[in-house]
């Protein structure tokens, strides 16, 4: 069996759902992990190297200073993996007899490929959102990524949008693959739907515009007292969203559950008729990849009401599996909610189509098989 090492920023990390899934499921869960920070001991016995735990020697400080000057002259990010840390990573890969490396998040992958891309182990990068939008706007990261692409064996993207966004900066890899995060379609499946039940799932952050979702629902649902919106997730916009509900006097129809365990998220999506998410770029340029919550909603047969943002149009066939409006088109978004409340949509037909699309295109076991085949082929070359 191919031996994989997964590089990630933090391990374990409860919010990195898909990274955790890859660690636990790719190649039957036999992967080892190299994390930037976290814990070096895994209770399951998995081999883990935490880079922040690597103890340097007296020469590392001098080498880091030299590397910083070099990177400044080359117009690269100031930090590079070097010295004792680099050697410890190489030793770890040899100890674990690693055949191939998968770097979760493209910016981390660029750093890794640039540093150890010459040791004879194929390296793949996986772009998921922030790494292929806001981060890549930095000229220094563009230059680092160009260097890394010359050394990397291949690149995964969760959406074609991210691949196209890197191409705008001239960053193209001949071995590129579009593989969304996916969802367990046996677990996320429709249950008996509760009429006029709306759900939104995700971090309450700027690029998801939760305030627009809450305000739009309040404006349209006031005349439909049986309609409810359940907001699942935490984040910096939570209090602003609560304030909107209090101001509108809609506490009986809008609830905030905060972060919820996996099975509770699944339960709410299974019972919901509609899923809401008004994604738009943050002022700094952060954008979605292919939102996992929308994939889960489709698998549960929810009618998705969202925006033509990033990779979302790749998931939603308008009028068939959901409905989209332009980013920040609040009037159009409110009309979608109004139409949903008035019964204008053929919910049963759209629900069936959404479920069928998810089973065919987003089942994470099929996607895992595809990733494994690509990684194994590179390891055998």
Short mmCIF file of C-alpha atoms in Angstrom, two decimals:
data_model
loop_
_atom_site.label_atom_id
_atom_site.label_comp_id
_atom_site.label_asym_id
_atom_site.label_seq_id
_atom_site.Cartn_x
_atom_site.Cartn_y
_atom_site.Cartn_z
CA UNK A 1 0.00 0.00 0.00
CA UNK A 2 1.17 3.52 -0.79
CA UNK A 3 2.51 5.32 2.30
CA UNK A 4 1.27 8.89 2.45
CA UNK A 5 2.40 11.78 4.62
CA UNK A 6 -0.11 14.60 5.03
CA UNK A 7 1.27 18.05 5.80
CA UNK A 8 -1.13 20.44 7.53
CA UNK A 9 -1.03 23.60 9.62
CA UNK A 10 -2.40 22.13 12.85
CA UNK A 11 -3.14 18.62 14.04
CA UNK A 12 -5.61 17.90 15.39
CA UNK A 13 -7.87 20.78 14.33
CA UNK A 14 -11.64 20.44 14.82
CA UNK A 15 -12.49 22.96 12.07
CA UNK A 16 -10.36 21.29 9.39
CA UNK A 17 -13.02 18.68 8.73
CA UNK A 18 -11.79 17.58 5.33
CA UNK A 19 -8.15 17.41 6.40
CA UNK A 20 -9.20 15.17 9.28
CA UNK A 21 -11.19 13.03 6.87
CA UNK A 22 -8.18 12.58 4.61
CA UNK A 23 -5.95 11.64 7.54
CA UNK A 24 -8.47 9.08 8.78
CA UNK A 25 -9.49 7.61 5.42
CA UNK A 26 -6.91 7.95 2.66
CA UNK A 27 -5.14 4.61 2.24
CA UNK A 28 -7.23 3.10 5.05
CA UNK A 29 -6.02 5.67 7.56
CA UNK A 30 -2.35 4.62 7.42
CA UNK A 31 -1.00 8.11 6.68
CA UNK A 32 1.51 9.82 8.92
CA UNK A 33 1.20 13.55 9.63
CA UNK A 34 3.60 16.48 9.63
CA UNK A 35 1.98 19.54 11.22
CA UNK A 36 3.23 23.07 11.68
CA UNK A 37 1.85 23.09 15.23
CA UNK A 38 -0.21 20.87 17.50
CA UNK A 39 0.59 17.65 19.28
CA UNK A 40 3.37 15.17 18.51
CA UNK A 41 1.61 12.21 20.15
CA UNK A 42 -1.51 10.74 18.60
CA UNK A 43 -3.54 8.46 20.93
CA UNK A 44 -4.31 6.23 17.94
CA UNK A 45 -0.61 5.52 17.46
CA UNK A 46 -0.32 7.47 14.21
CA UNK A 47 3.17 8.82 13.55
CA UNK A 48 3.12 12.62 13.88
CA UNK A 49 5.89 15.18 13.53
CA UNK A 50 5.04 18.59 14.99
CA UNK A 51 7.46 21.06 13.44
CA UNK A 52 7.11 23.56 16.29
CA UNK A 53 8.56 20.92 18.64
CA UNK A 54 11.77 20.50 16.65
CA UNK A 55 14.70 21.77 18.72
CA UNK A 56 17.27 23.68 16.70
CA UNK A 57 20.96 24.08 17.43
CA UNK A 58 23.25 27.09 17.68
CA UNK A 59 23.69 27.37 13.92
CA UNK A 60 19.97 27.55 13.10
CA UNK A 61 19.62 31.15 14.24
CA UNK A 62 22.42 32.23 11.91
CA UNK A 63 21.01 30.18 9.04
CA UNK A 64 17.53 31.66 9.49
CA UNK A 65 19.01 35.16 9.34
CA UNK A 66 20.84 34.28 6.12
CA UNK A 67 17.68 32.75 4.63
CA UNK A 68 15.67 35.84 5.56
CA UNK A 69 18.16 38.09 3.74
CA UNK A 70 18.20 35.76 0.74
CA UNK A 71 14.41 35.63 0.57
CA UNK A 72 14.21 39.40 0.82
CA UNK A 73 16.59 39.74 -2.14
CA UNK A 74 14.58 37.15 -4.09
CA UNK A 75 11.29 38.83 -3.09
CA UNK A 76 10.02 35.67 -1.38
CA UNK A 77 8.21 35.30 1.98
CA UNK A 78 10.75 35.82 4.73
CA UNK A 79 10.43 32.32 6.23
CA UNK A 80 11.61 29.08 4.62
CA UNK A 81 11.99 25.60 6.06
CA UNK A 82 15.71 25.17 6.65
CA UNK A 83 18.42 23.80 8.92
CA UNK A 84 17.54 21.35 11.67
CA UNK A 85 13.81 21.60 10.96
CA UNK A 86 14.28 20.65 7.31
CA UNK A 87 16.57 17.75 8.20
CA UNK A 88 14.14 16.47 10.85
CA UNK A 89 11.34 16.47 8.28
CA UNK A 90 13.49 14.51 5.83
CA UNK A 91 14.47 12.03 8.54
CA UNK A 92 10.81 11.60 9.54
CA UNK A 93 9.81 10.87 5.94
CA UNK A 94 12.55 8.27 5.66
CA UNK A 95 11.67 6.68 9.01
CA UNK A 96 8.04 6.32 7.92
CA UNK A 97 9.05 5.12 4.43
CA UNK A 98 6.84 7.74 2.81
CA UNK A 99 6.07 7.30 -0.89
CA UNK A 100 4.15 10.52 -1.55
CA UNK A 101 3.30 13.80 0.21
CA UNK A 102 -0.07 15.61 0.22
CA UNK A 103 0.02 19.20 1.50
CA UNK A 104 -3.40 20.35 2.71
CA UNK A 105 -3.68 24.06 1.80
CA UNK A 106 -1.74 25.43 -1.13
CA UNK A 107 0.26 28.08 0.71
CA UNK A 108 1.67 25.47 3.08
CA UNK A 109 2.31 23.20 0.11
CA UNK A 110 4.25 25.91 -1.69
CA UNK A 111 6.52 26.31 1.34
CA UNK A 112 7.05 22.55 1.62
CA UNK A 113 7.60 21.89 -2.09
CA UNK A 114 10.06 24.75 -2.41
CA UNK A 115 12.06 23.43 0.54
CA UNK A 116 12.07 19.65 0.07
CA UNK A 117 10.87 19.21 -3.50
CA UNK A 118 14.26 17.83 -4.48
CA UNK A 119 14.46 14.80 -2.15
CA UNK A 120 12.79 12.34 -4.51
CA UNK A 121 9.33 12.09 -2.93
CA UNK A 122 6.46 13.40 -5.11
CA UNK A 123 4.57 16.32 -3.54
CA UNK A 124 0.97 17.38 -4.17
CA UNK A 125 -0.68 20.64 -3.09
CA UNK A 126 -4.40 20.99 -2.23
CA UNK A 127 -6.05 24.43 -2.61
CA UNK A 128 -9.24 25.01 -0.62
CA UNK A 129 -10.19 28.73 -0.54
CA UNK A 130 -8.19 31.37 1.34
CA UNK A 131 -4.95 29.91 0.00
CA UNK A 132 -6.09 30.35 -3.61
CA UNK A 133 -7.74 33.76 -3.20
CA UNK A 134 -6.52 36.21 -0.55
CA UNK A 135 -3.13 34.58 0.09
CA UNK A 136 -2.19 34.31 -3.58
CA UNK A 137 -2.67 38.07 -4.07
CA UNK A 138 0.70 38.58 -2.40
CA UNK A 139 3.45 38.96 -5.05
CA UNK A 140 5.84 37.14 -2.73
CA UNK A 141 3.50 34.16 -2.47
CA UNK A 142 3.00 34.21 -6.23
CA UNK A 143 6.74 33.93 -6.74
CA UNK A 144 7.06 31.19 -4.11
CA UNK A 145 4.17 29.28 -5.69
CA UNK A 146 5.77 29.51 -9.14
CA UNK A 147 8.96 28.00 -7.71
CA UNK A 148 6.97 25.30 -5.91
CA UNK A 149 4.93 24.37 -9.00
CA UNK A 150 8.17 23.56 -10.82
CA UNK A 151 8.99 21.01 -8.10
CA UNK A 152 5.52 19.68 -7.27
CA UNK A 153 4.16 16.54 -8.88
CA UNK A 154 0.59 17.82 -9.02
CA UNK A 155 -2.04 20.18 -7.64
CA UNK A 156 -5.59 19.55 -6.39
CA UNK A 157 -8.29 22.24 -6.26
CA UNK A 158 -11.70 21.98 -4.61
CA UNK A 159 -13.16 24.06 -7.45
CA UNK A 160 -12.27 25.15 -10.97
CA UNK A 161 -12.71 28.70 -9.74
CA UNK A 162 -9.57 28.37 -7.61
CA UNK A 163 -7.63 26.82 -10.47
CA UNK A 164 -8.67 29.68 -12.76
CA UNK A 165 -7.81 32.25 -10.10
CA UNK A 166 -4.23 30.99 -9.85
CA UNK A 167 -4.01 30.95 -13.65
CA UNK A 168 -4.76 34.69 -13.64
CA UNK A 169 -1.36 35.10 -11.99
CA UNK A 170 0.32 32.77 -14.48
CA UNK A 171 0.34 29.90 -11.98
CA UNK A 172 -0.56 26.78 -13.94
CA UNK A 173 0.49 23.19 -13.26
CA UNK A 174 0.22 20.53 -15.99
CA UNK A 175 -1.04 17.94 -13.49
CA UNK A 176 -4.05 19.72 -12.01
CA UNK A 177 -7.17 18.03 -10.66
CA UNK A 178 -10.57 19.37 -9.56
CA UNK A 179 -11.67 17.31 -6.55
CA UNK A 180 -14.21 18.90 -4.17
CA UNK A 181 -14.15 18.03 -0.50
CA UNK A 182 -17.19 15.80 -0.80
CA UNK A 183 -19.63 14.45 1.74
CA UNK A 184 -20.71 11.11 3.20
CA UNK A 185 -23.92 10.66 1.23
CA UNK A 186 -25.06 7.74 3.41
CA UNK A 187 -24.93 9.90 6.51
CA UNK A 188 -26.10 13.15 4.90
CA UNK A 189 -29.37 12.09 3.29
CA UNK A 190 -32.89 13.51 3.30
CA UNK A 191 -35.27 12.84 6.17
CA UNK A 192 -38.87 13.97 6.44
CA UNK A 193 -38.72 17.67 5.62
CA UNK A 194 -40.25 20.26 7.93
CA UNK A 195 -42.13 22.87 5.97
CA UNK A 196 -40.58 26.35 5.79
CA UNK A 197 -37.52 25.20 7.76
CA UNK A 198 -34.42 27.18 6.72
CA UNK A 199 -30.88 26.38 7.86
CA UNK A 200 -27.52 28.12 7.48
CA UNK A 201 -24.29 26.37 8.49
CA UNK A 202 -20.79 27.79 8.68
CA UNK A 203 -18.45 30.19 10.39
CA UNK A 204 -20.09 33.59 10.91
CA UNK A 205 -17.42 35.49 9.02
CA UNK A 206 -17.36 38.26 6.47
CA UNK A 207 -17.09 36.20 3.28
CA UNK A 208 -20.31 34.33 4.20
CA UNK A 209 -22.24 37.57 4.93
CA UNK A 210 -24.43 36.06 7.68
CA UNK A 211 -25.92 39.48 8.45
CA UNK A 212 -27.43 39.57 4.96
CA UNK A 213 -28.95 36.13 5.44
CA UNK A 214 -30.43 37.01 8.84
CA UNK A 215 -31.77 40.41 7.77
CA UNK A 216 -33.23 39.06 4.53
CA UNK A 217 -34.98 36.21 6.31
CA UNK A 218 -36.40 38.56 8.95
CA UNK A 219 -37.70 40.92 6.27
CA UNK A 220 -39.46 38.18 4.30
CA UNK A 221 -40.50 35.72 7.03
CA UNK A 222 -42.29 38.20 9.27
CA UNK A 223 -45.52 37.48 7.40
CA UNK A 224 -44.94 33.71 7.73
CA UNK A 225 -44.84 33.00 11.48
CA UNK A 226 -44.38 29.25 11.00
CA UNK A 227 -41.13 29.76 9.05
CA UNK A 228 -37.89 29.31 11.00
CA UNK A 229 -34.20 29.91 10.39
CA UNK A 230 -31.57 27.97 12.33
CA UNK A 231 -28.07 29.44 12.25
CA UNK A 232 -25.36 26.89 13.05
CA UNK A 233 -21.84 28.15 13.62
CA UNK A 234 -19.86 30.69 15.58
CA UNK A 235 -17.69 33.62 14.62
CA UNK A 236 -17.11 37.35 14.85
CA UNK A 237 -20.44 38.27 13.21
CA UNK A 238 -22.55 36.41 15.78
CA UNK A 239 -23.46 39.40 17.94
CA UNK A 240 -24.29 41.55 14.91
CA UNK A 241 -26.66 38.82 13.73
CA UNK A 242 -28.24 38.54 17.18
CA UNK A 243 -28.74 42.31 17.22
CA UNK A 244 -30.64 42.15 13.93
CA UNK A 245 -33.00 39.50 15.28
CA UNK A 246 -33.62 41.46 18.49
CA UNK A 247 -34.21 44.68 16.58
CA UNK A 248 -36.69 42.95 14.26
CA UNK A 249 -38.43 41.11 17.11
CA UNK A 250 -37.91 37.76 15.39
CA UNK A 251 -36.55 35.75 18.32
CA UNK A 252 -39.31 33.15 17.92
CA UNK A 253 -38.33 32.45 14.31
CA UNK A 254 -34.52 32.75 14.25
CA UNK A 255 -32.26 30.71 16.51
CA UNK A 256 -28.49 30.64 16.94
CA UNK A 257 -27.06 27.30 17.98
CA UNK A 258 -23.36 28.11 17.78
CA UNK A 259 -20.94 25.34 16.87
CA UNK A 260 -22.63 21.96 16.82
CA UNK A 261 -21.30 18.41 16.61
CA UNK A 262 -21.31 16.65 13.29
CA UNK A 263 -24.43 14.57 13.96
CA UNK A 264 -26.45 17.63 14.98
CA UNK A 265 -25.48 19.51 11.81
CA UNK A 266 -26.56 16.46 9.85
CA UNK A 267 -29.91 16.24 11.65
CA UNK A 268 -30.79 19.87 10.99
CA UNK A 269 -29.87 19.64 7.31
CA UNK A 270 -31.81 16.42 6.83
CA UNK A 271 -35.00 18.08 8.13
CA UNK A 272 -34.60 21.46 6.41
CA UNK A 273 -36.37 22.41 3.19
CA UNK A 274 -34.02 25.29 2.38
CA UNK A 275 -30.35 26.15 2.88
CA UNK A 276 -29.19 29.79 2.92
CA UNK A 277 -25.73 31.22 2.30
CA UNK A 278 -24.94 34.66 0.87
CA UNK A 279 -21.23 34.31 0.10
CA UNK A 280 -19.24 37.25 -1.31
CA UNK A 281 -15.55 38.18 -1.19
CA UNK A 282 -14.31 39.93 1.93
CA UNK A 283 -12.94 43.46 1.37
CA UNK A 284 -9.44 41.95 1.54
CA UNK A 285 -10.27 39.40 -1.18
CA UNK A 286 -10.86 36.21 0.81
CA UNK A 287 -13.31 33.94 -1.00
CA UNK A 288 -14.83 30.48 -0.80
CA UNK A 289 -13.56 27.39 -2.59
CA UNK A 290 -16.52 25.01 -2.86
CA UNK A 291 -18.34 25.32 0.48
CA UNK A 292 -18.61 21.99 2.25
CA UNK A 293 -21.85 23.05 3.94
CA UNK A 294 -23.51 23.50 0.53
CA UNK A 295 -22.32 20.03 -0.48
CA UNK A 296 -23.84 18.60 2.69
CA UNK A 297 -27.08 20.50 2.08
CA UNK A 298 -27.35 19.09 -1.45
CA UNK A 299 -26.80 15.57 -0.15
CA UNK A 300 -29.65 16.15 2.32
CA UNK A 301 -31.95 17.30 -0.46
CA UNK A 302 -32.14 20.93 0.66
CA UNK A 303 -33.05 23.61 -1.87
CA UNK A 304 -29.97 25.84 -1.81
CA UNK A 305 -30.43 29.62 -2.06
CA UNK A 306 -27.02 31.22 -2.48
CA UNK A 307 -24.81 33.42 -4.65
CA UNK A 308 -22.79 33.22 -7.86
CA UNK A 309 -19.58 33.28 -5.89
CA UNK A 310 -16.33 31.35 -6.32
CA UNK A 311 -17.01 27.62 -6.78
CA UNK A 312 -20.69 27.72 -5.75
CA UNK A 313 -22.01 27.81 -9.38
CA UNK A 314 -20.06 24.58 -9.95
CA UNK A 315 -22.24 22.95 -7.29
CA UNK A 316 -25.62 24.47 -8.15
CA UNK A 317 -27.48 24.08 -11.42
CA UNK A 318 -29.80 27.09 -11.28
CA UNK A 319 -33.44 26.11 -11.24
CA UNK A 320 -32.52 22.42 -11.02
CA UNK A 321 -30.69 21.92 -7.71
CA UNK A 322 -31.07 25.41 -6.24
CA UNK A 323 -31.13 29.12 -7.02
CA UNK A 324 -28.40 31.76 -7.11
CA UNK A 325 -28.18 35.55 -7.22
CA UNK A 326 -25.22 37.82 -7.80
CA UNK A 327 -22.95 38.64 -4.88
CA UNK A 328 -24.45 41.32 -2.62
CA UNK A 329 -27.74 41.35 -4.57
CA UNK A 330 -29.84 41.66 -1.44
CA UNK A 331 -33.04 42.40 -3.37
CA UNK A 332 -32.65 39.24 -5.44
CA UNK A 333 -31.76 37.20 -2.36
CA UNK A 334 -34.84 38.43 -0.52
CA UNK A 335 -36.97 37.48 -3.52
CA UNK A 336 -35.59 33.93 -3.44
CA UNK A 337 -36.58 33.66 0.22
CA UNK A 338 -39.98 35.19 -0.53
CA UNK A 339 -40.56 32.73 -3.38
CA UNK A 340 -39.54 29.86 -1.10
CA UNK A 341 -42.02 31.00 1.55
CA UNK A 342 -44.85 31.49 -0.95
CA UNK A 343 -44.49 27.99 -2.38
CA UNK A 344 -43.26 29.12 -5.80
CA UNK A 345 -40.61 26.38 -6.01
CA UNK A 346 -41.19 22.71 -6.80
CA UNK A 347 -39.38 21.67 -3.64
CA UNK A 348 -39.80 17.92 -4.08
CA UNK A 349 -38.39 17.92 -7.62
CA UNK A 350 -35.45 20.15 -6.73
CA UNK A 351 -34.76 18.14 -3.58
CA UNK A 352 -34.54 14.91 -5.59
CA UNK A 353 -32.25 16.53 -8.17
CA UNK A 354 -29.98 17.97 -5.46
CA UNK A 355 -29.66 14.59 -3.81
CA UNK A 356 -28.94 12.84 -7.11
CA UNK A 357 -26.22 15.36 -7.99
CA UNK A 358 -24.55 14.89 -4.62
CA UNK A 359 -24.57 11.10 -4.84
CA UNK A 360 -23.12 11.17 -8.34
CA UNK A 361 -20.54 13.94 -7.93
CA UNK A 362 -19.84 14.61 -4.24
CA UNK A 363 -19.70 11.22 -2.53
CA UNK A 364 -16.49 11.38 -0.52
CA UNK A 365 -15.71 7.68 -0.95
CA UNK A 366 -15.64 8.06 -4.72
CA UNK A 367 -13.53 11.20 -4.40
CA UNK A 368 -11.17 9.45 -1.98
CA UNK A 369 -10.70 6.63 -4.49
CA UNK A 370 -9.81 9.18 -7.16
CA UNK A 371 -7.26 10.95 -4.95
CA UNK A 372 -5.70 7.63 -3.97
CA UNK A 373 -5.37 6.57 -7.60
CA UNK A 374 -3.59 9.81 -8.52
CA UNK A 375 -1.24 9.68 -5.53
CA UNK A 376 -0.44 5.99 -6.03
CA UNK A 377 0.33 6.48 -9.71
CA UNK A 378 2.85 9.19 -8.87
CA UNK A 379 4.46 7.07 -6.15
CA UNK A 380 4.97 4.25 -8.63
CA UNK A 381 6.80 6.38 -11.16
#
